[in-house]
Amino acid sequence: MHPENLHTAPDKSKIVVARNDCYEFIYDNSRNRIYHVVKGFWKNREAVPDFLDDLQKTIRMAKPGFSLLIDLRTMLTHPQPLSSLHLEAHNLIQGGGLAKAAFVVPTDRIATLQVEEINGKSQMPSESFSSLDEAEVWLGA
C-alpha cells in the first residue's frame, strides 16, 4: 500500500491523526512509521495553529526507532519566518525517537531549496527522493 492510498485504505494498522488543507499526519503501527504530508502554501503560523500539537500526538503513538516519510510534492515555498516552525518540528521528531526519515521533494524548486536548508540546520538523519516508491524502499517498505 502506498501513502497516496492511505485516505481510502481499509488497513486498520493506519491511523489518521490529523488531516486538513495544510497537512496530514498518519501513523502506521505495523511499520512503526509516521507519514506526514505538507500541502500547498502556509501563509503563517496562524494558518496551522495545531501543527505542533498534532505532530506530538502522532509521535506519542510511535515506538522509539520509528521511521518517517514526508511527502512534500505539493508544498509551495513557505515564508521565511515559518522555517523556525519546521525546525521545531524536526527537533520534536528527533527527540521522539526517530531512526531515519525519507523526504519526497517538492516539485517547486524554491521549496526544494528551502527544505534542503532546513534539513541542513536540523541534521535529521534523512535522504531525499523524487518518488514515494523510492522513499518506501529506502525506509524498508
PDB file of C-alpha atoms in Angstrom:
ATOM      1  CA  MET A   1       0.000   0.000   0.000  1.00  0.00           C
ATOM      2  CA  HIS A   2       1.377   3.400  -0.955  1.00  0.00           C
ATOM      3  CA  PRO A   3       0.887   6.584   1.076  1.00  0.00           C
ATOM      4  CA  GLU A   4      -1.243   8.165  -1.639  1.00  0.00           C
ATOM      5  CA  ASN A   5      -3.812   5.438  -0.933  1.00  0.00           C
ATOM      6  CA  LEU A   6      -3.857   5.888   2.833  1.00  0.00           C
ATOM      7  CA  HIS A   7      -7.005   8.008   2.671  1.00  0.00           C
ATOM      8  CA  THR A   8      -9.115   5.124   1.435  1.00  0.00           C
ATOM      9  CA  ALA A   9      -7.157   2.215   2.856  1.00  0.00           C
ATOM     10  CA  PRO A  10      -9.159  -0.253   4.933  1.00  0.00           C
ATOM     11  CA  ASP A  11      -5.885  -1.254   6.641  1.00  0.00           C
ATOM     12  CA  LYS A  12      -6.546  -0.986  10.379  1.00  0.00           C
ATOM     13  CA  SER A  13      -2.855  -0.503  11.180  1.00  0.00           C
ATOM     14  CA  LYS A  14      -3.025   3.048   9.773  1.00  0.00           C
ATOM     15  CA  ILE A  15      -4.394   5.778  11.999  1.00  0.00           C
ATOM     16  CA  VAL A  16      -5.191   9.239  10.645  1.00  0.00           C
ATOM     17  CA  VAL A  17      -4.146  11.578  13.444  1.00  0.00           C
ATOM     18  CA  ALA A  18      -4.743  14.855  11.599  1.00  0.00           C
ATOM     19  CA  ARG A  19      -5.904  15.872   8.130  1.00  0.00           C
ATOM     20  CA  ASN A  20      -6.631  19.383   6.907  1.00  0.00           C
ATOM     21  CA  ASP A  21      -5.950  21.673   3.943  1.00  0.00           C
ATOM     22  CA  CYS A  22      -2.318  22.232   5.016  1.00  0.00           C
ATOM     23  CA  TYR A  23      -1.026  18.873   6.250  1.00  0.00           C
ATOM     24  CA  GLU A  24      -1.703  15.275   7.240  1.00  0.00           C
ATOM     25  CA  PHE A  25      -0.253  13.007   9.909  1.00  0.00           C
ATOM     26  CA  ILE A  26      -0.850   9.271   9.629  1.00  0.00           C
ATOM     27  CA  TYR A  27       0.698   6.614  11.839  1.00  0.00           C
ATOM     28  CA  ASP A  28       1.228   3.073  10.546  1.00  0.00           C
ATOM     29  CA  ASN A  29       1.507   0.792  13.555  1.00  0.00           C
ATOM     30  CA  SER A  30       2.572  -2.261  11.523  1.00  0.00           C
ATOM     31  CA  ARG A  31       5.633  -0.409  10.186  1.00  0.00           C
ATOM     32  CA  ASN A  32       6.148   1.936  13.139  1.00  0.00           C
ATOM     33  CA  ARG A  33       6.161   4.714  10.554  1.00  0.00           C
ATOM     34  CA  ILE A  34       4.797   8.238  10.546  1.00  0.00           C
ATOM     35  CA  TYR A  35       3.545   9.602   7.237  1.00  0.00           C
ATOM     36  CA  HIS A  36       3.486  13.377   7.000  1.00  0.00           C
ATOM     37  CA  VAL A  37       2.128  15.280   4.003  1.00  0.00           C
ATOM     38  CA  VAL A  38       2.752  19.024   3.619  1.00  0.00           C
ATOM     39  CA  LYS A  39       0.223  20.634   1.283  1.00  0.00           C
ATOM     40  CA  GLY A  40       0.451  23.896  -0.620  1.00  0.00           C
ATOM     41  CA  PHE A  41       1.233  27.307   0.810  1.00  0.00           C
ATOM     42  CA  TRP A  42       1.247  28.162   4.516  1.00  0.00           C
ATOM     43  CA  LYS A  43       0.949  31.910   4.961  1.00  0.00           C
ATOM     44  CA  ASN A  44       1.989  31.983   8.631  1.00  0.00           C
ATOM     45  CA  ARG A  45       1.806  30.025  11.902  1.00  0.00           C
ATOM     46  CA  GLU A  46      -1.837  31.026  12.311  1.00  0.00           C
ATOM     47  CA  ALA A  47      -2.622  29.001   9.168  1.00  0.00           C
ATOM     48  CA  VAL A  48      -1.510  25.842  11.020  1.00  0.00           C
ATOM     49  CA  PRO A  49      -2.347  26.514  14.685  1.00  0.00           C
ATOM     50  CA  ASP A  50      -2.490  22.829  15.697  1.00  0.00           C
ATOM     51  CA  PHE A  51       0.513  21.656  13.684  1.00  0.00           C
ATOM     52  CA  LEU A  52       2.952  21.022  16.542  1.00  0.00           C
ATOM     53  CA  ASP A  53       0.231  19.555  18.789  1.00  0.00           C
ATOM     54  CA  ASP A  54      -0.848  17.174  16.014  1.00  0.00           C
ATOM     55  CA  LEU A  55       2.768  16.201  15.450  1.00  0.00           C
ATOM     56  CA  GLN A  56       3.260  15.478  19.149  1.00  0.00           C
ATOM     57  CA  LYS A  57       0.106  13.319  19.218  1.00  0.00           C
ATOM     58  CA  THR A  58       1.485  11.341  16.299  1.00  0.00           C
ATOM     59  CA  ILE A  59       4.941  10.915  17.852  1.00  0.00           C
ATOM     60  CA  ARG A  60       3.354   9.641  21.087  1.00  0.00           C
ATOM     61  CA  MET A  61       1.750   6.819  19.092  1.00  0.00           C
ATOM     62  CA  ALA A  62       5.088   5.724  17.634  1.00  0.00           C
ATOM     63  CA  LYS A  63       7.614   3.467  19.310  1.00  0.00           C
ATOM     64  CA  PRO A  64      11.246   4.593  19.614  1.00  0.00           C
ATOM     65  CA  GLY A  65      13.126   3.808  16.427  1.00  0.00           C
ATOM     66  CA  PHE A  66      10.238   4.872  14.181  1.00  0.00           C
ATOM     67  CA  SER A  67      10.688   5.905  10.570  1.00  0.00           C
ATOM     68  CA  LEU A  68       9.209   8.943   8.888  1.00  0.00           C
ATOM     69  CA  LEU A  69       8.097   9.542   5.313  1.00  0.00           C
ATOM     70  CA  ILE A  70       7.449  13.192   4.491  1.00  0.00           C
ATOM     71  CA  ASP A  71       5.621  13.880   1.245  1.00  0.00           C
ATOM     72  CA  LEU A  72       6.433  17.423   0.144  1.00  0.00           C
ATOM     73  CA  ARG A  73       5.462  17.094  -3.523  1.00  0.00           C
ATOM     74  CA  THR A  74       2.660  19.677  -3.346  1.00  0.00           C
ATOM     75  CA  MET A  75       4.406  22.043  -0.920  1.00  0.00           C
ATOM     76  CA  LEU A  76       4.895  25.586  -2.164  1.00  0.00           C
ATOM     77  CA  THR A  77       7.601  27.852  -0.785  1.00  0.00           C
ATOM     78  CA  HIS A  78       6.689  28.990   2.728  1.00  0.00           C
ATOM     79  CA  PRO A  79       7.530  32.446   4.077  1.00  0.00           C
ATOM     80  CA  GLN A  80      10.942  32.520   5.762  1.00  0.00           C
ATOM     81  CA  PRO A  81       9.511  33.026   9.295  1.00  0.00           C
ATOM     82  CA  LEU A  82       7.952  29.548   9.029  1.00  0.00           C
ATOM     83  CA  SER A  83      11.407  27.962   8.882  1.00  0.00           C
ATOM     84  CA  SER A  84      11.533  28.143  12.681  1.00  0.00           C
ATOM     85  CA  LEU A  85       8.274  26.149  12.871  1.00  0.00           C
ATOM     86  CA  HIS A  86       9.730  23.449  10.624  1.00  0.00           C
ATOM     87  CA  LEU A  87      12.910  23.361  12.734  1.00  0.00           C
ATOM     88  CA  GLU A  88      10.793  22.947  15.884  1.00  0.00           C
ATOM     89  CA  ALA A  89       9.021  20.046  14.194  1.00  0.00           C
ATOM     90  CA  HIS A  90      12.345  18.424  13.258  1.00  0.00           C
ATOM     91  CA  ASN A  91      13.543  18.746  16.856  1.00  0.00           C
ATOM     92  CA  LEU A  92      10.348  17.138  18.188  1.00  0.00           C
ATOM     93  CA  ILE A  93      10.677  14.286  15.709  1.00  0.00           C
ATOM     94  CA  GLN A  94      14.317  13.617  16.534  1.00  0.00           C
ATOM     95  CA  GLY A  95      13.635  13.881  20.260  1.00  0.00           C
ATOM     96  CA  GLY A  96      10.762  11.421  19.867  1.00  0.00           C
ATOM     97  CA  GLY A  97      12.979   8.531  18.794  1.00  0.00           C
ATOM     98  CA  LEU A  98      13.347   8.848  15.017  1.00  0.00           C
ATOM     99  CA  ALA A  99      15.565   6.229  13.361  1.00  0.00           C
ATOM    100  CA  LYS A 100      15.526   7.691   9.846  1.00  0.00           C
ATOM    101  CA  ALA A 101      13.443   9.862   7.564  1.00  0.00           C
ATOM    102  CA  ALA A 102      12.740   9.983   3.844  1.00  0.00           C
ATOM    103  CA  PHE A 103      11.695  13.212   2.146  1.00  0.00           C
ATOM    104  CA  VAL A 104       9.869  13.190  -1.176  1.00  0.00           C
ATOM    105  CA  VAL A 105      10.964  16.534  -2.584  1.00  0.00           C
ATOM    106  CA  PRO A 106       8.621  19.303  -3.710  1.00  0.00           C
ATOM    107  CA  THR A 107       8.025  19.914  -7.388  1.00  0.00           C
ATOM    108  CA  ASP A 108       8.501  23.637  -6.605  1.00  0.00           C
ATOM    109  CA  ARG A 109      12.264  24.283  -6.993  1.00  0.00           C
ATOM    110  CA  ILE A 110      12.402  27.124  -4.447  1.00  0.00           C
ATOM    111  CA  ALA A 111      10.542  24.967  -1.917  1.00  0.00           C
ATOM    112  CA  THR A 112      13.127  22.224  -2.514  1.00  0.00           C
ATOM    113  CA  LEU A 113      15.916  24.663  -1.648  1.00  0.00           C
ATOM    114  CA  GLN A 114      14.013  25.706   1.469  1.00  0.00           C
ATOM    115  CA  VAL A 115      13.614  22.078   2.557  1.00  0.00           C
ATOM    116  CA  GLU A 116      17.324  21.404   1.983  1.00  0.00           C
ATOM    117  CA  GLU A 117      18.239  24.439   4.100  1.00  0.00           C
ATOM    118  CA  ILE A 118      16.018  23.326   6.995  1.00  0.00           C
ATOM    119  CA  ASN A 119      17.287  19.742   6.787  1.00  0.00           C
ATOM    120  CA  GLY A 120      20.856  21.012   6.877  1.00  0.00           C
ATOM    121  CA  LYS A 121      20.185  23.025  10.023  1.00  0.00           C
ATOM    122  CA  SER A 122      18.365  20.221  11.845  1.00  0.00           C
ATOM    123  CA  GLN A 123      20.751  17.457  10.778  1.00  0.00           C
ATOM    124  CA  MET A 124      17.878  14.975  10.751  1.00  0.00           C
ATOM    125  CA  PRO A 125      19.052  11.515   9.602  1.00  0.00           C
ATOM    126  CA  SER A 126      17.369  11.595   6.218  1.00  0.00           C
ATOM    127  CA  GLU A 127      17.550  11.078   2.491  1.00  0.00           C
ATOM    128  CA  SER A 128      15.647  12.844  -0.286  1.00  0.00           C
ATOM    129  CA  PHE A 129      13.762  11.081  -3.053  1.00  0.00           C
ATOM    130  CA  SER A 130      11.743  12.023  -6.113  1.00  0.00           C
ATOM    131  CA  SER A 131       9.016   9.399  -5.576  1.00  0.00           C
ATOM    132  CA  LEU A 132       7.069   7.767  -2.780  1.00  0.00           C
ATOM    133  CA  ASP A 133       8.060   4.315  -4.011  1.00  0.00           C
ATOM    134  CA  GLU A 134      11.785   5.102  -3.773  1.00  0.00           C
ATOM    135  CA  ALA A 135      11.312   6.520  -0.287  1.00  0.00           C
ATOM    136  CA  GLU A 136       9.345   3.468   0.883  1.00  0.00           C
ATOM    137  CA  VAL A 137      12.001   1.088  -0.455  1.00  0.00           C
ATOM    138  CA  TRP A 138      14.790   3.011   1.293  1.00  0.00           C
ATOM    139  CA  LEU A 139      12.855   3.040   4.578  1.00  0.00           C
ATOM    140  CA  GLY A 140      12.173  -0.670   4.284  1.00  0.00           C
ATOM    141  CA  ALA A 141       8.668  -0.956   2.862  1.00  0.00           C
TER     142      ALA A 141
END
